[in-house]
Amino acid sequence: MKAESLSTFVDVVQAGSFSAAARKRAVTPSAVVRQIDMLEDDLGVALLIRSTRALTLTDAGEKLHERALRLLSDLADTRAEVSAFGGSVSGTLRIACFPTFGKRYVLPVVAALQAEHPALKIELELTERLADPVQERLDMVIRMGILPNSTLIGTKLAPFRRLLVASPEYLGKAGTPATLAELNRHRLLDKLHGADLLGWTEVLGSPAGESGHGQVTFRCDDFEALRGASEAGMGIAFLPTWVVGPDVHQGKLIEVLGGHDRWNNDPAGIYLLRALPRPSAKVQAFAKALIASTGSPPNWEPIR
């Protein structure tokens, strides 16, 4: 069994189809099917039950998938640890983070890093789910919030702060709330999908729009769109400073109830997480570049 065949098999299982795995690997679906066929022929057992609707693992496939994850993880760890001794910033750097954060802050850093190190390849996954660097063979994951107990190694990039913000036009028409209770009569902007993803409960005592706690007039699953809706005067948004801090600094948005932000008293942060105790040269170079680009305090924080 070759590592390439095992890697293709894992991608098929995680993607749920040959075509999805092919898109991830930038090859044709027929090439993926051929690799799985060869793997099954080599092992002498069927690994997948194929139908027009879905792929299902056989018992042998489940066992191979479980072992393949560990084997591929060990191979990646070994390569990263050995490469770290040479100090070469090369190979493929795999990162996962929030879409807006990745586009705003990570993409410029990796672009500059790649220009400096032409042998470096980048795979940037923009996702809101909690990506697992071990299971998904990622070099680094950027997470936000309170860091849970885990075996992952974390470096704090910056504090994670959220602001209540609205446009000058909206506040001119609806008035500026002087207390948290006064938010109940205002139009609020909330995240679409998931339960209270932005943390309105920490502000209002319950999710926005419930039990008379504000009137939610706009929901969206994208931070940039929520920022844009706030700037357009659609209501009060509750967003991280890395999204709206520059707009507050420029006067496009105004912070509301700045002296009542008890939700910023917890030890939440933005963390760079990795699985390996000894980071590879490419991981070290990326972390160093992102920390330098962010600054301390972070360059997105508004001046109070």
PDB file of C-alpha atoms in Angstrom:
ATOM      1  CA  MET A   1       0.000   0.000   0.000  1.00  0.00           C
ATOM      2  CA  LYS A   2       1.425   3.327  -1.075  1.00  0.00           C
ATOM      3  CA  ALA A   3       0.937   6.469   0.981  1.00  0.00           C
ATOM      4  CA  GLU A   4      -0.610   8.159  -2.059  1.00  0.00           C
ATOM      5  CA  SER A   5      -3.269   5.451  -2.344  1.00  0.00           C
ATOM      6  CA  LEU A   6      -4.056   5.667   1.362  1.00  0.00           C
ATOM      7  CA  SER A   7      -4.288   9.444   1.150  1.00  0.00           C
ATOM      8  CA  THR A   8      -6.698   9.196  -1.780  1.00  0.00           C
ATOM      9  CA  PHE A   9      -8.814   6.647   0.108  1.00  0.00           C
ATOM     10  CA  VAL A  10      -9.031   8.930   3.170  1.00  0.00           C
ATOM     11  CA  ASP A  11     -10.017  11.876   0.980  1.00  0.00           C
ATOM     12  CA  VAL A  12     -12.799   9.824  -0.641  1.00  0.00           C
ATOM     13  CA  VAL A  13     -14.164   8.787   2.754  1.00  0.00           C
ATOM     14  CA  GLN A  14     -14.046  12.325   4.170  1.00  0.00           C
ATOM     15  CA  ALA A  15     -15.448  13.950   1.020  1.00  0.00           C
ATOM     16  CA  GLY A  16     -18.187  11.341   0.621  1.00  0.00           C
ATOM     17  CA  SER A  17     -17.746  10.853  -3.131  1.00  0.00           C
ATOM     18  CA  PHE A  18     -15.165  10.237  -5.832  1.00  0.00           C
ATOM     19  CA  SER A  19     -15.941  13.533  -7.562  1.00  0.00           C
ATOM     20  CA  ALA A  20     -15.564  15.597  -4.366  1.00  0.00           C
ATOM     21  CA  ALA A  21     -12.263  13.892  -3.572  1.00  0.00           C
ATOM     22  CA  ALA A  22     -11.111  14.511  -7.146  1.00  0.00           C
ATOM     23  CA  ARG A  23     -11.840  18.225  -6.824  1.00  0.00           C
ATOM     24  CA  LYS A  24      -9.845  18.377  -3.613  1.00  0.00           C
ATOM     25  CA  ARG A  25      -6.899  16.588  -5.219  1.00  0.00           C
ATOM     26  CA  ALA A  26      -7.194  18.488  -8.525  1.00  0.00           C
ATOM     27  CA  VAL A  27      -7.463  15.301 -10.588  1.00  0.00           C
ATOM     28  CA  THR A  28     -10.228  13.617 -12.573  1.00  0.00           C
ATOM     29  CA  PRO A  29     -12.817  11.393 -10.822  1.00  0.00           C
ATOM     30  CA  SER A  30     -11.696   8.472 -12.997  1.00  0.00           C
ATOM     31  CA  ALA A  31      -8.145   8.837 -11.640  1.00  0.00           C
ATOM     32  CA  VAL A  32      -9.477   8.606  -8.081  1.00  0.00           C
ATOM     33  CA  VAL A  33     -11.610   5.567  -8.939  1.00  0.00           C
ATOM     34  CA  ARG A  34      -8.579   3.840 -10.471  1.00  0.00           C
ATOM     35  CA  GLN A  35      -6.535   4.387  -7.312  1.00  0.00           C
ATOM     36  CA  ILE A  36      -9.275   2.941  -5.114  1.00  0.00           C
ATOM     37  CA  ASP A  37      -9.693  -0.022  -7.488  1.00  0.00           C
ATOM     38  CA  MET A  38      -5.943  -0.697  -7.335  1.00  0.00           C
ATOM     39  CA  LEU A  39      -5.982  -0.437  -3.538  1.00  0.00           C
ATOM     40  CA  GLU A  40      -8.856  -2.922  -3.295  1.00  0.00           C
ATOM     41  CA  ASP A  41      -7.121  -5.279  -5.740  1.00  0.00           C
ATOM     42  CA  ASP A  42      -3.909  -5.046  -3.730  1.00  0.00           C
ATOM     43  CA  LEU A  43      -5.703  -5.881  -0.481  1.00  0.00           C
ATOM     44  CA  GLY A  44      -8.063  -8.432  -2.000  1.00  0.00           C
ATOM     45  CA  VAL A  45     -11.134  -6.963  -0.253  1.00  0.00           C
ATOM     46  CA  ALA A  46     -13.799  -4.381  -1.012  1.00  0.00           C
ATOM     47  CA  LEU A  47     -13.353  -1.165   0.935  1.00  0.00           C
ATOM     48  CA  LEU A  48     -16.396   0.743  -0.296  1.00  0.00           C
ATOM     49  CA  ILE A  49     -19.957  -0.198  -1.165  1.00  0.00           C
ATOM     50  CA  ARG A  50     -20.723   1.928  -4.197  1.00  0.00           C
ATOM     51  CA  SER A  51     -24.202   3.063  -5.205  1.00  0.00           C
ATOM     52  CA  THR A  52     -25.646   5.900  -7.264  1.00  0.00           C
ATOM     53  CA  ARG A  53     -26.584   7.732  -4.062  1.00  0.00           C
ATOM     54  CA  ALA A  54     -23.649   7.333  -1.706  1.00  0.00           C
ATOM     55  CA  LEU A  55     -20.483   5.517  -0.748  1.00  0.00           C
ATOM     56  CA  THR A  56     -20.520   3.288   2.323  1.00  0.00           C
ATOM     57  CA  LEU A  57     -17.525   1.785   4.088  1.00  0.00           C
ATOM     58  CA  THR A  58     -17.301  -1.974   4.456  1.00  0.00           C
ATOM     59  CA  ASP A  59     -15.969  -3.425   7.705  1.00  0.00           C
ATOM     60  CA  ALA A  60     -12.555  -3.711   6.054  1.00  0.00           C
ATOM     61  CA  GLY A  61     -12.859  -0.114   4.833  1.00  0.00           C
ATOM     62  CA  GLU A  62     -13.634   1.155   8.330  1.00  0.00           C
ATOM     63  CA  LYS A  63     -10.580  -0.599   9.741  1.00  0.00           C
ATOM     64  CA  LEU A  64      -8.327   0.707   6.964  1.00  0.00           C
ATOM     65  CA  HIS A  65      -9.666   4.251   7.344  1.00  0.00           C
ATOM     66  CA  GLU A  66      -8.959   4.182  11.081  1.00  0.00           C
ATOM     67  CA  ARG A  67      -5.399   2.925  10.570  1.00  0.00           C
ATOM     68  CA  ALA A  68      -4.733   5.126   7.522  1.00  0.00           C
ATOM     69  CA  LEU A  69      -5.469   8.285   9.492  1.00  0.00           C
ATOM     70  CA  ARG A  70      -2.819   7.352  12.049  1.00  0.00           C
ATOM     71  CA  LEU A  71      -0.300   6.242   9.429  1.00  0.00           C
ATOM     72  CA  LEU A  72      -0.663   9.388   7.323  1.00  0.00           C
ATOM     73  CA  SER A  73      -0.498  11.558  10.427  1.00  0.00           C
ATOM     74  CA  ASP A  74       2.703   9.819  11.517  1.00  0.00           C
ATOM     75  CA  LEU A  75       4.208  10.265   8.054  1.00  0.00           C
ATOM     76  CA  ALA A  76       3.333  13.968   8.005  1.00  0.00           C
ATOM     77  CA  ASP A  77       4.730  14.443  11.518  1.00  0.00           C
ATOM     78  CA  THR A  78       7.944  12.655  10.617  1.00  0.00           C
ATOM     79  CA  ARG A  79       8.426  14.729   7.485  1.00  0.00           C
ATOM     80  CA  ALA A  80       7.730  17.983   9.331  1.00  0.00           C
ATOM     81  CA  GLU A  81      10.113  17.122  12.168  1.00  0.00           C
ATOM     82  CA  VAL A  82      12.907  16.094   9.794  1.00  0.00           C
ATOM     83  CA  SER A  83      12.375  19.157   7.588  1.00  0.00           C
ATOM     84  CA  ALA A  84      12.602  21.401  10.644  1.00  0.00           C
ATOM     85  CA  PHE A  85      16.251  20.417  11.085  1.00  0.00           C
ATOM     86  CA  GLY A  86      17.102  21.651   7.616  1.00  0.00           C
ATOM     87  CA  GLY A  87      15.369  24.989   8.112  1.00  0.00           C
ATOM     88  CA  SER A  88      13.941  24.858   4.590  1.00  0.00           C
ATOM     89  CA  VAL A  89      10.660  26.745   4.129  1.00  0.00           C
ATOM     90  CA  SER A  90       9.218  24.443   1.501  1.00  0.00           C
ATOM     91  CA  GLY A  91       6.587  21.789   0.950  1.00  0.00           C
ATOM     92  CA  THR A  92       2.845  22.385   1.420  1.00  0.00           C
ATOM     93  CA  LEU A  93       1.599  24.549   4.281  1.00  0.00           C
ATOM     94  CA  ARG A  94      -1.983  23.605   5.189  1.00  0.00           C
ATOM     95  CA  ILE A  95      -3.988  26.144   7.219  1.00  0.00           C
ATOM     96  CA  ALA A  96      -7.642  26.368   8.271  1.00  0.00           C
ATOM     97  CA  CYS A  97      -9.365  29.482   9.631  1.00  0.00           C
ATOM     98  CA  PHE A  98     -12.492  31.655   9.505  1.00  0.00           C
ATOM     99  CA  PRO A  99     -13.270  32.861   5.950  1.00  0.00           C
ATOM    100  CA  THR A 100     -13.212  36.600   6.718  1.00  0.00           C
ATOM    101  CA  PHE A 101     -10.068  36.335   8.845  1.00  0.00           C
ATOM    102  CA  GLY A 102      -8.333  34.289   6.179  1.00  0.00           C
ATOM    103  CA  LYS A 103      -9.139  36.723   3.383  1.00  0.00           C
ATOM    104  CA  ARG A 104      -8.225  39.819   5.390  1.00  0.00           C
ATOM    105  CA  TYR A 105      -5.207  38.791   7.414  1.00  0.00           C
ATOM    106  CA  VAL A 106      -3.867  35.370   6.407  1.00  0.00           C
ATOM    107  CA  LEU A 107      -3.884  35.714   2.624  1.00  0.00           C
ATOM    108  CA  PRO A 108      -1.565  38.776   2.519  1.00  0.00           C
ATOM    109  CA  VAL A 109       0.861  37.008   4.868  1.00  0.00           C
ATOM    110  CA  VAL A 110       1.044  33.753   2.899  1.00  0.00           C
ATOM    111  CA  ALA A 111       1.347  35.689  -0.362  1.00  0.00           C
ATOM    112  CA  ALA A 112       4.398  37.514   0.970  1.00  0.00           C
ATOM    113  CA  LEU A 113       5.777  34.291   2.442  1.00  0.00           C
ATOM    114  CA  GLN A 114       5.445  32.470  -0.863  1.00  0.00           C
ATOM    115  CA  ALA A 115       7.122  35.332  -2.716  1.00  0.00           C
ATOM    116  CA  GLU A 116      10.052  34.990  -0.324  1.00  0.00           C
ATOM    117  CA  HIS A 117      10.086  31.185  -0.498  1.00  0.00           C
ATOM    118  CA  PRO A 118       9.060  30.054  -4.017  1.00  0.00           C
ATOM    119  CA  ALA A 119       9.273  26.358  -3.072  1.00  0.00           C
ATOM    120  CA  LEU A 120       6.444  26.809  -0.559  1.00  0.00           C
ATOM    121  CA  LYS A 121       2.924  25.758  -1.534  1.00  0.00           C
ATOM    122  CA  ILE A 122      -0.177  26.921   0.347  1.00  0.00           C
ATOM    123  CA  GLU A 123      -3.517  25.227   1.031  1.00  0.00           C
ATOM    124  CA  LEU A 124      -5.841  27.638   2.858  1.00  0.00           C
ATOM    125  CA  GLU A 125      -9.170  26.192   3.991  1.00  0.00           C
ATOM    126  CA  LEU A 126     -11.720  28.876   4.852  1.00  0.00           C
ATOM    127  CA  THR A 127     -14.242  27.367   7.218  1.00  0.00           C
ATOM    128  CA  GLU A 128     -16.225  28.200  10.352  1.00  0.00           C
ATOM    129  CA  ARG A 129     -16.181  24.664  11.676  1.00  0.00           C
ATOM    130  CA  LEU A 130     -13.594  23.551  14.230  1.00  0.00           C
ATOM    131  CA  ALA A 131     -11.020  21.949  11.964  1.00  0.00           C
ATOM    132  CA  ASP A 132      -8.851  19.269  13.576  1.00  0.00           C
ATOM    133  CA  PRO A 133      -5.145  19.504  12.704  1.00  0.00           C
ATOM    134  CA  VAL A 134      -4.587  15.851  13.642  1.00  0.00           C
ATOM    135  CA  GLN A 135      -7.494  14.203  11.827  1.00  0.00           C
ATOM    136  CA  GLU A 136      -7.275  16.481   8.794  1.00  0.00           C
ATOM    137  CA  ARG A 137      -3.473  16.640   8.543  1.00  0.00           C
ATOM    138  CA  LEU A 138      -3.349  20.413   8.849  1.00  0.00           C
ATOM    139  CA  ASP A 139      -0.169  22.246   9.809  1.00  0.00           C
ATOM    140  CA  MET A 140      -2.019  25.011  11.629  1.00  0.00           C
ATOM    141  CA  VAL A 141      -5.563  25.929  12.647  1.00  0.00           C
ATOM    142  CA  ILE A 142      -6.589  29.427  13.737  1.00  0.00           C
ATOM    143  CA  ARG A 143      -9.311  29.290  16.393  1.00  0.00           C
ATOM    144  CA  MET A 144     -11.123  32.005  18.284  1.00  0.00           C
ATOM    145  CA  GLY A 145     -12.629  32.071  21.739  1.00  0.00           C
ATOM    146  CA  ILE A 146     -11.611  30.385  24.975  1.00  0.00           C
ATOM    147  CA  LEU A 147      -9.015  27.709  24.281  1.00  0.00           C
ATOM    148  CA  PRO A 148     -10.309  24.299  25.442  1.00  0.00           C
ATOM    149  CA  ASN A 149      -8.112  21.720  27.122  1.00  0.00           C
ATOM    150  CA  SER A 150      -6.462  19.623  24.422  1.00  0.00           C
ATOM    151  CA  THR A 151      -3.185  18.090  23.338  1.00  0.00           C
ATOM    152  CA  LEU A 152      -2.777  20.798  20.701  1.00  0.00           C
ATOM    153  CA  ILE A 153      -0.066  23.403  21.133  1.00  0.00           C
ATOM    154  CA  GLY A 154      -1.390  26.954  21.037  1.00  0.00           C
ATOM    155  CA  THR A 155       0.207  30.347  20.512  1.00  0.00           C
ATOM    156  CA  LYS A 156      -1.960  33.352  21.325  1.00  0.00           C
ATOM    157  CA  LEU A 157      -2.023  35.732  18.396  1.00  0.00           C
ATOM    158  CA  ALA A 158      -4.289  38.403  19.893  1.00  0.00           C
ATOM    159  CA  PRO A 159      -7.179  38.980  22.320  1.00  0.00           C
ATOM    160  CA  PHE A 160     -10.637  38.176  20.980  1.00  0.00           C
ATOM    161  CA  ARG A 161     -12.833  41.216  21.554  1.00  0.00           C
ATOM    162  CA  ARG A 162     -16.345  41.978  20.295  1.00  0.00           C
ATOM    163  CA  LEU A 163     -18.061  45.334  19.922  1.00  0.00           C
ATOM    164  CA  LEU A 164     -21.615  46.573  19.597  1.00  0.00           C
ATOM    165  CA  VAL A 165     -21.551  48.852  16.563  1.00  0.00           C
ATOM    166  CA  ALA A 166     -23.936  50.831  14.383  1.00  0.00           C
ATOM    167  CA  SER A 167     -23.683  53.440  11.662  1.00  0.00           C
ATOM    168  CA  PRO A 168     -23.972  57.159  12.484  1.00  0.00           C
ATOM    169  CA  GLU A 169     -27.086  57.261  10.271  1.00  0.00           C
ATOM    170  CA  TYR A 170     -28.844  54.491  12.195  1.00  0.00           C
ATOM    171  CA  LEU A 171     -28.048  56.008  15.586  1.00  0.00           C
ATOM    172  CA  GLY A 172     -29.174  59.413  14.331  1.00  0.00           C
ATOM    173  CA  LYS A 173     -32.601  57.991  13.522  1.00  0.00           C
ATOM    174  CA  ALA A 174     -33.095  55.368  16.241  1.00  0.00           C
ATOM    175  CA  GLY A 175     -31.122  57.000  19.039  1.00  0.00           C
ATOM    176  CA  THR A 176     -28.070  55.713  20.880  1.00  0.00           C
ATOM    177  CA  PRO A 177     -28.800  53.168  23.634  1.00  0.00           C
ATOM    178  CA  ALA A 178     -27.425  54.310  26.984  1.00  0.00           C
ATOM    179  CA  THR A 179     -27.960  50.986  28.793  1.00  0.00           C
ATOM    180  CA  LEU A 180     -28.034  47.323  27.864  1.00  0.00           C
ATOM    181  CA  ALA A 181     -31.773  47.278  28.571  1.00  0.00           C
ATOM    182  CA  GLU A 182     -32.328  49.919  25.901  1.00  0.00           C
ATOM    183  CA  LEU A 183     -30.998  47.515  23.266  1.00  0.00           C
ATOM    184  CA  ASN A 184     -34.323  45.703  23.513  1.00  0.00           C
ATOM    185  CA  ARG A 185     -36.052  48.339  21.391  1.00  0.00           C
ATOM    186  CA  HIS A 186     -33.400  48.359  18.665  1.00  0.00           C
ATOM    187  CA  ARG A 187     -33.025  46.552  15.360  1.00  0.00           C
ATOM    188  CA  LEU A 188     -30.331  43.881  15.677  1.00  0.00           C
ATOM    189  CA  LEU A 189     -28.181  42.026  13.163  1.00  0.00           C
ATOM    190  CA  ASP A 190     -27.447  38.366  13.871  1.00  0.00           C
ATOM    191  CA  LYS A 191     -25.559  35.389  12.472  1.00  0.00           C
ATOM    192  CA  LEU A 192     -27.458  32.944  10.320  1.00  0.00           C
ATOM    193  CA  HIS A 193     -27.111  29.234  11.151  1.00  0.00           C
ATOM    194  CA  GLY A 194     -26.218  27.825  14.538  1.00  0.00           C
ATOM    195  CA  ALA A 195     -27.442  28.855  17.965  1.00  0.00           C
ATOM    196  CA  ASP A 196     -26.343  32.345  18.980  1.00  0.00           C
ATOM    197  CA  LEU A 197     -22.992  32.124  17.206  1.00  0.00           C
ATOM    198  CA  LEU A 198     -22.123  35.757  17.853  1.00  0.00           C
ATOM    199  CA  GLY A 199     -22.820  35.544  21.585  1.00  0.00           C
ATOM    200  CA  TRP A 200     -25.830  37.868  21.845  1.00  0.00           C
ATOM    201  CA  THR A 201     -26.833  35.924  24.974  1.00  0.00           C
ATOM    202  CA  GLU A 202     -23.802  37.377  26.759  1.00  0.00           C
ATOM    203  CA  VAL A 203     -25.138  40.848  25.986  1.00  0.00           C
ATOM    204  CA  LEU A 204     -28.913  40.461  26.306  1.00  0.00           C
ATOM    205  CA  GLY A 205     -29.309  37.473  28.599  1.00  0.00           C
ATOM    206  CA  SER A 206     -30.908  35.395  25.813  1.00  0.00           C
ATOM    207  CA  PRO A 207     -30.470  34.977  22.057  1.00  0.00           C
ATOM    208  CA  ALA A 208     -31.252  38.097  20.042  1.00  0.00           C
ATOM    209  CA  GLY A 209     -34.918  38.407  19.181  1.00  0.00           C
ATOM    210  CA  GLU A 210     -36.142  36.035  21.906  1.00  0.00           C
ATOM    211  CA  SER A 211     -38.297  37.104  24.858  1.00  0.00           C
ATOM    212  CA  GLY A 212     -38.481  40.680  23.639  1.00  0.00           C
ATOM    213  CA  HIS A 213     -34.707  41.073  23.501  1.00  0.00           C
ATOM    214  CA  GLY A 214     -34.415  43.273  20.436  1.00  0.00           C
ATOM    215  CA  GLN A 215     -35.871  42.830  16.988  1.00  0.00           C
ATOM    216  CA  VAL A 216     -33.669  40.815  14.644  1.00  0.00           C
ATOM    217  CA  THR A 217     -34.197  42.359  11.218  1.00  0.00           C
ATOM    218  CA  PHE A 218     -31.257  40.846   9.345  1.00  0.00           C
ATOM    219  CA  ARG A 219     -29.416  37.539   9.547  1.00  0.00           C
ATOM    220  CA  CYS A 220     -26.496  36.401   7.416  1.00  0.00           C
ATOM    221  CA  ASP A 221     -23.862  33.681   7.535  1.00  0.00           C
ATOM    222  CA  ASP A 222     -21.011  36.017   6.586  1.00  0.00           C
ATOM    223  CA  PHE A 223     -19.165  38.488   8.819  1.00  0.00           C
ATOM    224  CA  GLU A 224     -18.374  40.870   5.979  1.00  0.00           C
ATOM    225  CA  ALA A 225     -22.044  41.054   5.018  1.00  0.00           C
ATOM    226  CA  LEU A 226     -23.046  41.748   8.626  1.00  0.00           C
ATOM    227  CA  ARG A 227     -20.471  44.533   8.767  1.00  0.00           C
ATOM    228  CA  GLY A 228     -21.831  45.917   5.500  1.00  0.00           C
ATOM    229  CA  ALA A 229     -25.408  45.750   6.763  1.00  0.00           C
ATOM    230  CA  SER A 230     -24.404  47.688   9.861  1.00  0.00           C
ATOM    231  CA  GLU A 231     -22.662  50.341   7.769  1.00  0.00           C
ATOM    232  CA  ALA A 232     -25.793  50.559   5.602  1.00  0.00           C
ATOM    233  CA  GLY A 233     -27.820  51.567   8.670  1.00  0.00           C
ATOM    234  CA  MET A 234     -29.768  48.321   9.030  1.00  0.00           C
ATOM    235  CA  GLY A 235     -29.245  48.016  12.791  1.00  0.00           C
ATOM    236  CA  ILE A 236     -26.813  47.259  15.599  1.00  0.00           C
ATOM    237  CA  ALA A 237     -24.267  44.505  15.026  1.00  0.00           C
ATOM    238  CA  PHE A 238     -22.213  42.534  17.528  1.00  0.00           C
ATOM    239  CA  LEU A 239     -18.953  41.664  15.810  1.00  0.00           C
ATOM    240  CA  PRO A 240     -15.271  40.975  16.569  1.00  0.00           C
ATOM    241  CA  THR A 241     -12.829  43.863  16.447  1.00  0.00           C
ATOM    242  CA  TRP A 242     -10.901  42.139  13.659  1.00  0.00           C
ATOM    243  CA  VAL A 243     -14.032  42.624  11.540  1.00  0.00           C
ATOM    244  CA  VAL A 244     -15.198  46.123  12.552  1.00  0.00           C
ATOM    245  CA  GLY A 245     -12.251  47.715  14.372  1.00  0.00           C
ATOM    246  CA  PRO A 246     -10.907  49.546  11.287  1.00  0.00           C
ATOM    247  CA  ASP A 247     -14.415  50.874  10.514  1.00  0.00           C
ATOM    248  CA  VAL A 248     -14.770  52.236  14.048  1.00  0.00           C
ATOM    249  CA  HIS A 249     -11.370  53.893  13.722  1.00  0.00           C
ATOM    250  CA  GLN A 250     -12.424  55.518  10.434  1.00  0.00           C
ATOM    251  CA  GLY A 251     -15.802  56.660  11.799  1.00  0.00           C
ATOM    252  CA  LYS A 252     -17.843  54.456   9.462  1.00  0.00           C
ATOM    253  CA  LEU A 253     -19.228  52.662  12.521  1.00  0.00           C
ATOM    254  CA  ILE A 254     -19.695  53.865  16.078  1.00  0.00           C
ATOM    255  CA  GLU A 255     -19.141  51.683  19.122  1.00  0.00           C
ATOM    256  CA  VAL A 256     -22.223  51.468  21.331  1.00  0.00           C
ATOM    257  CA  LEU A 257     -22.140  50.874  25.106  1.00  0.00           C
ATOM    258  CA  GLY A 258     -18.353  50.723  25.187  1.00  0.00           C
ATOM    259  CA  GLY A 259     -18.296  50.933  28.980  1.00  0.00           C
ATOM    260  CA  HIS A 260     -20.612  47.940  29.413  1.00  0.00           C
ATOM    261  CA  ASP A 261     -18.602  45.316  27.532  1.00  0.00           C
ATOM    262  CA  ARG A 262     -18.418  42.709  30.286  1.00  0.00           C
ATOM    263  CA  TRP A 263     -18.285  40.026  27.563  1.00  0.00           C
ATOM    264  CA  ASN A 264     -14.694  41.107  26.859  1.00  0.00           C
ATOM    265  CA  ASN A 265     -13.536  40.305  30.389  1.00  0.00           C
ATOM    266  CA  ASP A 266     -13.045  36.571  29.723  1.00  0.00           C
ATOM    267  CA  PRO A 267      -9.675  35.155  28.587  1.00  0.00           C
ATOM    268  CA  ALA A 268     -10.829  34.628  25.016  1.00  0.00           C
ATOM    269  CA  GLY A 269      -8.226  34.947  22.295  1.00  0.00           C
ATOM    270  CA  ILE A 270      -7.225  34.196  18.734  1.00  0.00           C
ATOM    271  CA  TYR A 271      -4.923  31.175  18.758  1.00  0.00           C
ATOM    272  CA  LEU A 272      -2.549  29.490  16.343  1.00  0.00           C
ATOM    273  CA  LEU A 273      -2.882  25.765  17.016  1.00  0.00           C
ATOM    274  CA  ARG A 274      -0.657  22.947  15.835  1.00  0.00           C
ATOM    275  CA  ALA A 275      -0.227  19.274  16.698  1.00  0.00           C
ATOM    276  CA  LEU A 276       3.572  18.935  16.573  1.00  0.00           C
ATOM    277  CA  PRO A 277       5.705  19.913  19.606  1.00  0.00           C
ATOM    278  CA  ARG A 278       8.531  20.851  17.245  1.00  0.00           C
ATOM    279  CA  PRO A 279       7.128  23.033  14.448  1.00  0.00           C
ATOM    280  CA  SER A 280       8.480  22.701  10.943  1.00  0.00           C
ATOM    281  CA  ALA A 281      10.360  25.563   9.306  1.00  0.00           C
ATOM    282  CA  LYS A 282       7.314  26.496   7.202  1.00  0.00           C
ATOM    283  CA  VAL A 283       5.071  26.639  10.284  1.00  0.00           C
ATOM    284  CA  GLN A 284       7.598  28.730  12.177  1.00  0.00           C
ATOM    285  CA  ALA A 285       7.935  31.125   9.246  1.00  0.00           C
ATOM    286  CA  PHE A 286       4.152  31.518   8.875  1.00  0.00           C
ATOM    287  CA  ALA A 287       3.539  32.033  12.599  1.00  0.00           C
ATOM    288  CA  LYS A 288       6.325  34.591  12.851  1.00  0.00           C
ATOM    289  CA  ALA A 289       5.047  36.487   9.786  1.00  0.00           C
ATOM    290  CA  LEU A 290       1.419  36.517  10.962  1.00  0.00           C
ATOM    291  CA  ILE A 291       2.364  37.685  14.468  1.00  0.00           C
ATOM    292  CA  ALA A 292       4.510  40.469  13.002  1.00  0.00           C
ATOM    293  CA  SER A 293       1.747  41.491  10.585  1.00  0.00           C
ATOM    294  CA  THR A 294      -0.871  41.562  13.364  1.00  0.00           C
ATOM    295  CA  GLY A 295       1.171  43.685  15.763  1.00  0.00           C
ATOM    296  CA  SER A 296       0.711  44.208  19.497  1.00  0.00           C
ATOM    297  CA  PRO A 297      -1.817  45.551  20.192  1.00  0.00           C
ATOM    298  CA  PRO A 298      -3.441  44.178  17.030  1.00  0.00           C
ATOM    299  CA  ASN A 299      -3.605  46.690  14.198  1.00  0.00           C
ATOM    300  CA  TRP A 300      -7.349  46.121  13.848  1.00  0.00           C
ATOM    301  CA  GLU A 301      -8.151  47.352  17.358  1.00  0.00           C
ATOM    302  CA  PRO A 302      -9.898  50.758  17.373  1.00  0.00           C
ATOM    303  CA  ILE A 303      -8.316  53.528  19.412  1.00  0.00           C
ATOM    304  CA  ARG A 304     -10.399  54.363  22.476  1.00  0.00           C
TER     305      ARG A 304
END
